[in-house]
Amino acid sequence: MTQKFDVVVIGAGPGGYVAAIKAAQLGLSTACIEKYTDKEGKLALGGTCLNVGCIPSKALLDSSWKFHEAQDGFAIHGIGHSGVTMDVPAMVGRKANIVKGLTSGVATLFKANGVTSIQGHGKLLAGKKVEVTKPDGSTEVIEAENIILASGSRPIDIPPAPVDNNVIVDSTGALEFQAVPKRLGVIGAGVIGLELGSVWSRLGAEVTVLEALDTFLIAADAAVSKEAYKTLTKQGLDIKLGARVTGSKVNGEEVVVTYTDANGEQNITFDKLIVAVGRRPVTTDLLAADSGVNIDERGFIFVDDHCTTSVPGVYAIGDVVRGMMLAHKASEEGIMVVERIKGHKTQMNYDLIPSVIYTHPEIAWVGKTEQALKAEGVEVNVGTFPFAASGRAMAANDTGGFVKVIADAKTDRVLGVHVIGPSAAELVQQGAIGMEFGTSAEDLGMMVFSHPTLSEALHEAALAVNGGAIHIANRKKR
Ligand SMILES: Cc1cc2nc3c(=O)[nH]c(=O)nc-3n(C[C@H](O)[C@H](O)[C@H](O)COP(=O)(O)OP(=O)(O)OC[C@H]3O[C@@H](n4cnc5c(N)ncnc54)[C@H](O)[C@@H]3O)c2cc1C
């Protein structure tokens, strides 16, 4: 007999698994289809984020930062030691254990919420049916009132540097190195390239980042990008802008990469090369020819602001649709879709999705950049507060960077919060909460912040918008 559900989700990444749990919580009979298996061949839920993305990369970033601090950051606190070593397989093993704990946690949550977990490849057929191809090759068709496509994304390959999973790897391979490469190349100075480059640089690799664009971190506020470039370069990342990779040749255990820059053609040799030039949506064998779901010119499933596809009752969320490829964006879209299936009028505020880069210092922002606002002709007031003037940052010996608050010059409404510095990801979230409620810079300035905290830098930057910062000289006079 054909199984029938209220909701069937294809893909158990942060978009799909969150949507499935929410649907079950709202009383809808729900199944989630996932095909990904771990190295032991077992079904692993959680998608890119939990298995090979957000979580494993942060585990390695945290381990490598502790190593870096133990090497160079303890003496100032009066702590001496006779030598610090790094056991790379142990570090990578710790990461694997965290991944295992979290992915099996999703399986437990599925059970606790009554989500039916189905292992296999899901394909949308016409007439709100899904064909599941099981690991043994058998197929089954299930029916659903509502179908959510959450098939995610995968790394983009580039012909000049084909991944061989030995010398040339993508982001997944870069999480699995068993030794620190002496010379590491990274193609792409985006979020993933900078984070993974930082991990291996902190452990001693000579890291060269080749970026085709002339501009560094173009999506970030220009003041933040400038500071980030300065700091990351000082940390040892050799970031070559305007360097377009045109070819590569693997010779045994090394690779010679050819690129062109303002000075013409260059060659550089690496022991490992990470290709981190972006990700593309996964729609391989996802849609039957007559499914009726449209794909846009870039390969993303076409959806409206509510993640509705061209077929009523079929939705698509996360990396497989337009917008930023971020786990929290995927999850919130999943929740929005399910609540709307239940008849709620849930909307998502796409203007307030925070972005974070987990380098050190962290880089995070929400809302618009000063240059974008100026290009739109919006007059703004800007307040900036450096962590060098924060008592808490000094106590932690972590004083790089600043908080920048941008407010509408006419209304004082906060339009952007940009942070480079310690705990930037957490600080920006406070800005996001305020902005969601339409905060003005004055409102933020009038709130009581605990002392001593890094958050006080946000308070002071908000005060500085109208020339009222206490712990720095104000550029703008009241
Ligand atoms: C190295 C790295 C670091 C990252 N760090 C961050 C970060 O710090 N913060 C952040 O917000 N984002 C980060 N991201 C991005 C984040 O991982 C993605 O935006 C997020 O996972 C997207 O979620 P999703 O549910 O749309 O898709 P995915 O997580 O890609 O999940 C899709 C799932 O669908 C499954 N699937 C696909 N097709 C089928 C099918 N036909 N049948 C069955 N199953 C199918 C896949 O196996 C996969 O498990 C990072 C990504 C990488 C690679």
XYZ file of C-alpha atoms in Angstrom, residues 49 52-70 86 88 90-96 98-99 171 174-176 184 186 190-204 207 232 235 237 274 356-363 425:
66
model
C 26.146 21.823 7.998
C 31.089 18.642 6.384
C 30.276 22.321 6.922
C 29.518 24.664 9.810
C 30.190 22.339 12.721
C 33.331 20.435 11.658
C 34.930 23.645 10.374
C 34.235 25.398 13.683
C 35.625 22.406 15.609
C 38.913 22.716 13.697
C 38.902 26.514 14.022
C 38.525 26.218 17.790
C 41.225 23.539 18.131
C 43.678 25.415 15.929
C 43.023 28.678 17.789
C 43.744 27.011 21.125
C 47.020 25.697 19.683
C 47.919 29.146 18.359
C 47.112 30.762 21.710
C 49.089 28.138 23.619
C 49.683 19.312 17.863
C 46.490 16.430 13.928
C 43.535 13.609 17.377
C 42.223 17.059 16.417
C 40.439 15.641 13.368
C 39.146 12.748 15.491
C 37.648 15.178 18.024
C 35.879 16.901 15.149
C 34.528 13.542 13.930
C 31.344 16.108 17.551
C 29.832 15.446 14.125
C 36.184 22.042 1.540
C 40.278 20.154 3.758
C 38.562 19.016 6.964
C 40.337 15.661 6.780
C 48.949 25.196 1.333
C 43.558 28.089 -1.281
C 35.488 33.779 0.503
C 34.168 32.659 3.877
C 35.126 28.994 3.484
C 38.574 29.724 2.006
C 39.447 32.143 4.802
C 38.184 29.871 7.570
C 39.961 26.750 6.313
C 43.082 28.731 5.393
C 43.133 30.081 8.969
C 42.868 26.584 10.498
C 45.950 25.268 8.712
C 47.891 28.527 8.930
C 47.540 28.501 12.743
C 48.992 24.998 12.761
C 52.050 26.109 10.816
C 49.085 29.605 3.308
C 44.643 38.226 8.318
C 48.604 36.585 10.812
C 47.832 34.473 5.197
C 41.920 23.699 -1.441
C 29.564 35.533 10.025
C 33.139 34.604 9.140
C 34.757 32.628 11.945
C 38.318 33.831 11.448
C 40.108 35.486 14.341
C 39.027 38.148 14.817
C 35.528 37.096 13.851
C 33.758 39.148 11.221
C 28.968 36.672 15.851
